[in-house]
């Protein structure tokens, strides 16, 4: 078992490794769910879709006690209540935490998955909805642990915002709302139970702080809101564990913190060496850890 010791003395242990690439190359007899029917394939002659800034692979973790295998899917012998989902190429792989050698499900899309996030259920028997952003700028919400037939589809072919998506996250303590960040510096708020319309029919608000807030004029219509927080790409967003704050980082090197429900900017830190690529909150919602892309 491999160990990593940091300069501060912290020791990290590699417990398990993903075998997704080997699973595909070995051609193991696992059923693959082809999800292309939900997304319109690219038309010959179209401008190639821009690759994400970091070509990142995302990982999402969720606990559930009601996992239901699909018909024809490999039956998992795992007793784990924790599942890990990650993307590789055009595929999504779903693994039980205690056995990462064999995925319990593989999903293939006509456009590569970019980022995703599980909604943390209040109870282990509640739905485990996943919000998934694709390279085509389409956003899907579905439950990979309980059925692929029910889903919602947003920003179809970039109809709401055509700027490349960088990350997506569920709103903390919300059952239905999620946010999607883009390379144009905008963060859109969606409700997966509402239909999409257009961002053209939104009213401009002037909240406290240096950013622009657009609110949907029509009831029960997406996008619910749009936060223009930067002139350049937003690379990561994260809600505090207590649900009060939204933090974001991006290409400008700024860390910005908002009181989410009050729609107010309350703090900002500026990096002088390069972009900030990702962030994470402490469990008590008091501290933020950021990663720096050093261009020196």
PDB file of N, CA and C in Angstrom, residues 45-118:
ATOM      1  N   UNK A  45     -19.477  19.485 -39.948  1.00  0.00           N
ATOM      2  CA  UNK A  45     -19.201  20.837 -40.393  1.00  0.00           C
ATOM      3  C   UNK A  45     -19.336  21.869 -39.297  1.00  0.00           C
ATOM      4  N   UNK A  46     -19.903  21.477 -38.134  1.00  0.00           N
ATOM      5  CA  UNK A  46     -20.002  22.402 -37.016  1.00  0.00           C
ATOM      6  C   UNK A  46     -18.616  22.754 -36.498  1.00  0.00           C
ATOM      7  N   UNK A  47     -18.520  23.914 -35.859  1.00  0.00           N
ATOM      8  CA  UNK A  47     -17.264  24.306 -35.233  1.00  0.00           C
ATOM      9  C   UNK A  47     -16.970  23.340 -34.095  1.00  0.00           C
ATOM     10  N   UNK A  48     -15.760  22.791 -34.008  1.00  0.00           N
ATOM     11  CA  UNK A  48     -15.460  21.837 -32.938  1.00  0.00           C
ATOM     12  C   UNK A  48     -15.700  22.454 -31.565  1.00  0.00           C
ATOM     13  N   UNK A  49     -16.226  21.634 -30.653  1.00  0.00           N
ATOM     14  CA  UNK A  49     -16.476  22.110 -29.301  1.00  0.00           C
ATOM     15  C   UNK A  49     -15.154  22.306 -28.582  1.00  0.00           C
ATOM     16  N   UNK A  50     -15.020  23.425 -27.885  1.00  0.00           N
ATOM     17  CA  UNK A  50     -13.789  23.736 -27.182  1.00  0.00           C
ATOM     18  C   UNK A  50     -13.610  22.815 -25.988  1.00  0.00           C
ATOM     19  N   UNK A  51     -12.395  22.282 -25.826  1.00  0.00           N
ATOM     20  CA  UNK A  51     -12.119  21.434 -24.681  1.00  0.00           C
ATOM     21  C   UNK A  51     -12.104  22.262 -23.406  1.00  0.00           C
ATOM     22  N   UNK A  52     -12.458  21.661 -22.265  1.00  0.00           N
ATOM     23  CA  UNK A  52     -12.435  22.407 -21.011  1.00  0.00           C
ATOM     24  C   UNK A  52     -11.030  22.875 -20.682  1.00  0.00           C
ATOM     25  N   UNK A  53     -10.937  23.938 -19.911  1.00  0.00           N
ATOM     26  CA  UNK A  53      -9.646  24.579 -19.656  1.00  0.00           C
ATOM     27  C   UNK A  53      -8.643  23.624 -19.012  1.00  0.00           C
ATOM     28  N   UNK A  54      -9.116  22.697 -18.184  1.00  0.00           N
ATOM     29  CA  UNK A  54      -8.197  21.806 -17.487  1.00  0.00           C
ATOM     30  C   UNK A  54      -8.399  20.335 -17.833  1.00  0.00           C
ATOM     31  N   UNK A  55      -9.307  20.048 -18.799  1.00  0.00           N
ATOM     32  CA  UNK A  55      -9.595  18.663 -19.195  1.00  0.00           C
ATOM     33  C   UNK A  55      -9.793  17.778 -17.968  1.00  0.00           C
ATOM     34  N   UNK A  56     -10.517  18.279 -17.012  1.00  0.00           N
ATOM     35  CA  UNK A  56     -10.549  17.620 -15.712  1.00  0.00           C
ATOM     36  C   UNK A  56     -11.446  16.396 -15.688  1.00  0.00           C
ATOM     37  N   UNK A  57     -11.109  15.509 -14.759  1.00  0.00           N
ATOM     38  CA  UNK A  57     -11.928  14.358 -14.419  1.00  0.00           C
ATOM     39  C   UNK A  57     -12.508  14.625 -13.044  1.00  0.00           C
ATOM     40  N   UNK A  58     -13.814  14.520 -12.918  1.00  0.00           N
ATOM     41  CA  UNK A  58     -14.485  14.797 -11.655  1.00  0.00           C
ATOM     42  C   UNK A  58     -14.831  13.501 -10.946  1.00  0.00           C
ATOM     43  N   UNK A  59     -14.983  13.602  -9.629  1.00  0.00           N
ATOM     44  CA  UNK A  59     -15.404  12.470  -8.825  1.00  0.00           C
ATOM     45  C   UNK A  59     -16.475  12.930  -7.849  1.00  0.00           C
ATOM     46  N   UNK A  60     -17.551  12.160  -7.730  1.00  0.00           N
ATOM     47  CA  UNK A  60     -18.641  12.474  -6.814  1.00  0.00           C
ATOM     48  C   UNK A  60     -18.914  11.264  -5.939  1.00  0.00           C
ATOM     49  N   UNK A  61     -19.228  11.516  -4.667  1.00  0.00           N
ATOM     50  CA  UNK A  61     -19.452  10.456  -3.690  1.00  0.00           C
ATOM     51  C   UNK A  61     -20.808  10.658  -3.035  1.00  0.00           C
ATOM     52  N   UNK A  62     -21.529   9.559  -2.794  1.00  0.00           N
ATOM     53  CA  UNK A  62     -22.840   9.659  -2.156  1.00  0.00           C
ATOM     54  C   UNK A  62     -23.091   8.400  -1.329  1.00  0.00           C
ATOM     55  N   UNK A  63     -23.857   8.562  -0.250  1.00  0.00           N
ATOM     56  CA  UNK A  63     -24.299   7.438   0.577  1.00  0.00           C
ATOM     57  C   UNK A  63     -25.774   7.163   0.312  1.00  0.00           C
ATOM     58  N   UNK A  64     -26.129   5.908   0.159  1.00  0.00           N
ATOM     59  CA  UNK A  64     -27.529   5.530  -0.023  1.00  0.00           C
ATOM     60  C   UNK A  64     -27.727   4.098   0.441  1.00  0.00           C
ATOM     61  N   UNK A  65     -28.904   3.801   0.948  1.00  0.00           N
ATOM     62  CA  UNK A  65     -29.230   2.450   1.382  1.00  0.00           C
ATOM     63  C   UNK A  65     -30.265   1.802   0.463  1.00  0.00           C
ATOM     64  N   UNK A  66     -30.567   2.445  -0.654  1.00  0.00           N
ATOM     65  CA  UNK A  66     -31.644   1.952  -1.518  1.00  0.00           C
ATOM     66  C   UNK A  66     -31.183   1.750  -2.953  1.00  0.00           C
ATOM     67  N   UNK A  67     -29.914   1.401  -3.152  1.00  0.00           N
ATOM     68  CA  UNK A  67     -29.401   1.179  -4.501  1.00  0.00           C
ATOM     69  C   UNK A  67     -30.150   0.034  -5.170  1.00  0.00           C
ATOM     70  N   UNK A  68     -30.594   0.253  -6.415  1.00  0.00           N
ATOM     71  CA  UNK A  68     -31.362  -0.735  -7.172  1.00  0.00           C
ATOM     72  C   UNK A  68     -30.638  -1.020  -8.489  1.00  0.00           C
ATOM     73  N   UNK A  69     -30.016  -2.194  -8.669  1.00  0.00           N
ATOM     74  CA  UNK A  69     -29.381  -2.522  -9.952  1.00  0.00           C
ATOM     75  C   UNK A  69     -30.413  -2.607 -11.065  1.00  0.00           C
ATOM     76  N   UNK A  70     -30.004  -2.246 -12.290  1.00  0.00           N
ATOM     77  CA  UNK A  70     -30.903  -2.305 -13.436  1.00  0.00           C
ATOM     78  C   UNK A  70     -30.937  -3.712 -14.013  1.00  0.00           C
ATOM     79  N   UNK A  71     -31.981  -3.977 -14.800  1.00  0.00           N
ATOM     80  CA  UNK A  71     -32.104  -5.266 -15.469  1.00  0.00           C
ATOM     81  C   UNK A  71     -30.931  -5.466 -16.430  1.00  0.00           C
ATOM     82  N   UNK A  72     -30.271  -6.598 -16.325  1.00  0.00           N
ATOM     83  CA  UNK A  72     -29.147  -6.889 -17.199  1.00  0.00           C
ATOM     84  C   UNK A  72     -27.839  -6.318 -16.716  1.00  0.00           C
ATOM     85  N   UNK A  73     -27.865  -5.591 -15.619  1.00  0.00           N
ATOM     86  CA  UNK A  73     -26.650  -4.990 -15.083  1.00  0.00           C
ATOM     87  C   UNK A  73     -25.969  -5.981 -14.155  1.00  0.00           C
ATOM     88  N   UNK A  74     -24.667  -5.901 -14.071  1.00  0.00           N
ATOM     89  CA  UNK A  74     -23.935  -6.800 -13.191  1.00  0.00           C
ATOM     90  C   UNK A  74     -24.399  -6.623 -11.751  1.00  0.00           C
ATOM     91  N   UNK A  75     -24.721  -7.724 -11.097  1.00  0.00           N
ATOM     92  CA  UNK A  75     -25.170  -7.660  -9.716  1.00  0.00           C
ATOM     93  C   UNK A  75     -23.952  -7.486  -8.815  1.00  0.00           C
ATOM     94  N   UNK A  76     -23.969  -6.448  -8.025  1.00  0.00           N
ATOM     95  CA  UNK A  76     -22.844  -6.178  -7.152  1.00  0.00           C
ATOM     96  C   UNK A  76     -22.936  -7.041  -5.904  1.00  0.00           C
ATOM     97  N   UNK A  77     -21.815  -7.638  -5.530  1.00  0.00           N
ATOM     98  CA  UNK A  77     -21.758  -8.386  -4.279  1.00  0.00           C
ATOM     99  C   UNK A  77     -21.371  -7.474  -3.126  1.00  0.00           C
ATOM    100  N   UNK A  78     -21.246  -6.195  -3.401  1.00  0.00           N
ATOM    101  CA  UNK A  78     -20.836  -5.228  -2.393  1.00  0.00           C
ATOM    102  C   UNK A  78     -21.940  -4.998  -1.373  1.00  0.00           C
ATOM    103  N   UNK A  79     -21.512  -4.796  -0.148  1.00  0.00           N
ATOM    104  CA  UNK A  79     -22.442  -4.406   0.913  1.00  0.00           C
ATOM    105  C   UNK A  79     -22.282  -2.933   1.243  1.00  0.00           C
ATOM    106  N   UNK A  80     -21.543  -2.218   0.418  1.00  0.00           N
ATOM    107  CA  UNK A  80     -21.258  -0.812   0.683  1.00  0.00           C
ATOM    108  C   UNK A  80     -22.501   0.043   0.495  1.00  0.00           C
ATOM    109  N   UNK A  81     -22.638   1.061   1.351  1.00  0.00           N
ATOM    110  CA  UNK A  81     -23.680   2.070   1.190  1.00  0.00           C
ATOM    111  C   UNK A  81     -23.127   3.320   0.512  1.00  0.00           C
ATOM    112  N   UNK A  82     -21.831   3.341   0.232  1.00  0.00           N
ATOM    113  CA  UNK A  82     -21.177   4.494  -0.376  1.00  0.00           C
ATOM    114  C   UNK A  82     -20.789   4.162  -1.815  1.00  0.00           C
ATOM    115  N   UNK A  83     -21.136   5.067  -2.726  1.00  0.00           N
ATOM    116  CA  UNK A  83     -20.833   4.865  -4.141  1.00  0.00           C
ATOM    117  C   UNK A  83     -20.029   6.051  -4.665  1.00  0.00           C
ATOM    118  N   UNK A  84     -19.111   5.752  -5.563  1.00  0.00           N
ATOM    119  CA  UNK A  84     -18.261   6.769  -6.179  1.00  0.00           C
ATOM    120  C   UNK A  84     -18.522   6.770  -7.676  1.00  0.00           C
ATOM    121  N   UNK A  85     -18.725   7.953  -8.226  1.00  0.00           N
ATOM    122  CA  UNK A  85     -18.944   8.110  -9.663  1.00  0.00           C
ATOM    123  C   UNK A  85     -17.855   9.012 -10.222  1.00  0.00           C
ATOM    124  N   UNK A  86     -17.259   8.603 -11.326  1.00  0.00           N
ATOM    125  CA  UNK A  86     -16.269   9.473 -11.966  1.00  0.00           C
ATOM    126  C   UNK A  86     -16.353   9.317 -13.475  1.00  0.00           C
ATOM    127  N   UNK A  87     -15.827  10.307 -14.185  1.00  0.00           N
ATOM    128  CA  UNK A  87     -15.882  10.311 -15.642  1.00  0.00           C
ATOM    129  C   UNK A  87     -14.514  10.032 -16.236  1.00  0.00           C
ATOM    130  N   UNK A  88     -14.531   9.372 -17.398  1.00  0.00           N
ATOM    131  CA  UNK A  88     -13.317   9.078 -18.152  1.00  0.00           C
ATOM    132  C   UNK A  88     -13.699   9.054 -19.619  1.00  0.00           C
ATOM    133  N   UNK A  89     -13.169   9.995 -20.404  1.00  0.00           N
ATOM    134  CA  UNK A  89     -13.556  10.079 -21.801  1.00  0.00           C
ATOM    135  C   UNK A  89     -15.033  10.388 -21.936  1.00  0.00           C
ATOM    136  N   UNK A  90     -15.742   9.574 -22.714  1.00  0.00           N
ATOM    137  CA  UNK A  90     -17.184   9.756 -22.905  1.00  0.00           C
ATOM    138  C   UNK A  90     -18.010   8.968 -21.893  1.00  0.00           C
ATOM    139  N   UNK A  91     -17.375   8.409 -20.886  1.00  0.00           N
ATOM    140  CA  UNK A  91     -18.044   7.472 -19.992  1.00  0.00           C
ATOM    141  C   UNK A  91     -18.174   8.019 -18.572  1.00  0.00           C
ATOM    142  N   UNK A  92     -19.212   7.526 -17.888  1.00  0.00           N
ATOM    143  CA  UNK A  92     -19.351   7.667 -16.441  1.00  0.00           C
ATOM    144  C   UNK A  92     -19.284   6.278 -15.830  1.00  0.00           C
ATOM    145  N   UNK A  93     -18.509   6.133 -14.775  1.00  0.00           N
ATOM    146  CA  UNK A  93     -18.367   4.857 -14.087  1.00  0.00           C
ATOM    147  C   UNK A  93     -18.894   4.987 -12.666  1.00  0.00           C
ATOM    148  N   UNK A  94     -19.671   3.988 -12.240  1.00  0.00           N
ATOM    149  CA  UNK A  94     -20.227   3.963 -10.895  1.00  0.00           C
ATOM    150  C   UNK A  94     -19.646   2.767 -10.149  1.00  0.00           C
ATOM    151  N   UNK A  95     -18.946   3.054  -9.049  1.00  0.00           N
ATOM    152  CA  UNK A  95     -18.299   2.012  -8.259  1.00  0.00           C
ATOM    153  C   UNK A  95     -18.844   1.989  -6.834  1.00  0.00           C
ATOM    154  N   UNK A  96     -18.958   0.805  -6.224  1.00  0.00           N
ATOM    155  CA  UNK A  96     -19.150   0.746  -4.771  1.00  0.00           C
ATOM    156  C   UNK A  96     -17.812   1.041  -4.108  1.00  0.00           C
ATOM    157  N   UNK A  97     -17.834   1.740  -3.001  1.00  0.00           N
ATOM    158  CA  UNK A  97     -16.586   2.199  -2.390  1.00  0.00           C
ATOM    159  C   UNK A  97     -15.685   1.042  -1.971  1.00  0.00           C
ATOM    160  N   UNK A  98     -16.273  -0.073  -1.571  1.00  0.00           N
ATOM    161  CA  UNK A  98     -15.446  -1.170  -1.067  1.00  0.00           C
ATOM    162  C   UNK A  98     -14.945  -2.100  -2.170  1.00  0.00           C
ATOM    163  N   UNK A  99     -15.268  -1.788  -3.434  1.00  0.00           N
ATOM    164  CA  UNK A  99     -14.785  -2.622  -4.537  1.00  0.00           C
ATOM    165  C   UNK A  99     -14.669  -1.779  -5.796  1.00  0.00           C
ATOM    166  N   UNK A 100     -13.481  -1.225  -6.023  1.00  0.00           N
ATOM    167  CA  UNK A 100     -13.275  -0.369  -7.182  1.00  0.00           C
ATOM    168  C   UNK A 100     -12.645  -1.118  -8.345  1.00  0.00           C
ATOM    169  N   UNK A 101     -12.679  -2.442  -8.306  1.00  0.00           N
ATOM    170  CA  UNK A 101     -12.170  -3.225  -9.421  1.00  0.00           C
ATOM    171  C   UNK A 101     -13.208  -3.380 -10.520  1.00  0.00           C
ATOM    172  N   UNK A 102     -14.476  -3.479 -10.133  1.00  0.00           N
ATOM    173  CA  UNK A 102     -15.547  -3.716 -11.097  1.00  0.00           C
ATOM    174  C   UNK A 102     -16.657  -2.700 -10.903  1.00  0.00           C
ATOM    175  N   UNK A 103     -16.933  -1.844 -11.888  1.00  0.00           N
ATOM    176  CA  UNK A 103     -18.037  -0.880 -11.752  1.00  0.00           C
ATOM    177  C   UNK A 103     -19.384  -1.589 -11.806  1.00  0.00           C
ATOM    178  N   UNK A 104     -20.353  -1.066 -11.067  1.00  0.00           N
ATOM    179  CA  UNK A 104     -21.700  -1.634 -11.106  1.00  0.00           C
ATOM    180  C   UNK A 104     -22.510  -1.049 -12.251  1.00  0.00           C
ATOM    181  N   UNK A 105     -22.028   0.030 -12.848  1.00  0.00           N
ATOM    182  CA  UNK A 105     -22.706   0.579 -14.020  1.00  0.00           C
ATOM    183  C   UNK A 105     -21.740   1.448 -14.807  1.00  0.00           C
ATOM    184  N   UNK A 106     -21.930   1.467 -16.132  1.00  0.00           N
ATOM    185  CA  UNK A 106     -21.162   2.328 -17.030  1.00  0.00           C
ATOM    186  C   UNK A 106     -22.150   3.036 -17.941  1.00  0.00           C
ATOM    187  N   UNK A 107     -22.030   4.335 -18.056  1.00  0.00           N
ATOM    188  CA  UNK A 107     -22.899   5.133 -18.917  1.00  0.00           C
ATOM    189  C   UNK A 107     -22.045   5.844 -19.959  1.00  0.00           C
ATOM    190  N   UNK A 108     -22.486   5.803 -21.206  1.00  0.00           N
ATOM    191  CA  UNK A 108     -21.747   6.458 -22.284  1.00  0.00           C
ATOM    192  C   UNK A 108     -22.606   7.557 -22.901  1.00  0.00           C
ATOM    193  N   UNK A 109     -21.984   8.718 -23.148  1.00  0.00           N
ATOM    194  CA  UNK A 109     -22.673   9.881 -23.691  1.00  0.00           C
ATOM    195  C   UNK A 109     -22.095  10.246 -25.050  1.00  0.00           C
ATOM    196  N   UNK A 110     -22.899  10.949 -25.848  1.00  0.00           N
ATOM    197  CA  UNK A 110     -22.429  11.378 -27.161  1.00  0.00           C
ATOM    198  C   UNK A 110     -21.478  12.563 -27.057  1.00  0.00           C
ATOM    199  N   UNK A 111     -21.477  13.248 -25.922  1.00  0.00           N
ATOM    200  CA  UNK A 111     -20.506  14.305 -25.639  1.00  0.00           C
ATOM    201  C   UNK A 111     -19.876  14.010 -24.286  1.00  0.00           C
ATOM    202  N   UNK A 112     -18.603  14.310 -24.156  1.00  0.00           N
ATOM    203  CA  UNK A 112     -17.863  13.928 -22.955  1.00  0.00           C
ATOM    204  C   UNK A 112     -18.394  14.640 -21.716  1.00  0.00           C
ATOM    205  N   UNK A 113     -18.587  13.917 -20.615  1.00  0.00           N
ATOM    206  CA  UNK A 113     -18.903  14.560 -19.337  1.00  0.00           C
ATOM    207  C   UNK A 113     -17.734  15.424 -18.870  1.00  0.00           C
ATOM    208  N   UNK A 114     -18.058  16.595 -18.332  1.00  0.00           N
ATOM    209  CA  UNK A 114     -17.040  17.532 -17.870  1.00  0.00           C
ATOM    210  C   UNK A 114     -16.964  17.559 -16.352  1.00  0.00           C
ATOM    211  N   UNK A 115     -18.120  17.669 -15.698  1.00  0.00           N
ATOM    212  CA  UNK A 115     -18.153  17.760 -14.248  1.00  0.00           C
ATOM    213  C   UNK A 115     -19.512  17.291 -13.762  1.00  0.00           C
ATOM    214  N   UNK A 116     -19.590  16.928 -12.499  1.00  0.00           N
ATOM    215  CA  UNK A 116     -20.840  16.414 -11.948  1.00  0.00           C
ATOM    216  C   UNK A 116     -20.821  16.549 -10.435  1.00  0.00           C
ATOM    217  N   UNK A 117     -22.008  16.413  -9.841  1.00  0.00           N
ATOM    218  CA  UNK A 117     -22.114  16.555  -8.392  1.00  0.00           C
ATOM    219  C   UNK A 117     -23.360  15.825  -7.911  1.00  0.00           C
ATOM    220  N   UNK A 118     -23.210  14.972  -6.905  1.00  0.00           N
ATOM    221  CA  UNK A 118     -24.348  14.309  -6.279  1.00  0.00           C
ATOM    222  C   UNK A 118     -25.025  15.256  -5.291  1.00  0.00           C
TER     223      UNK A 118
END
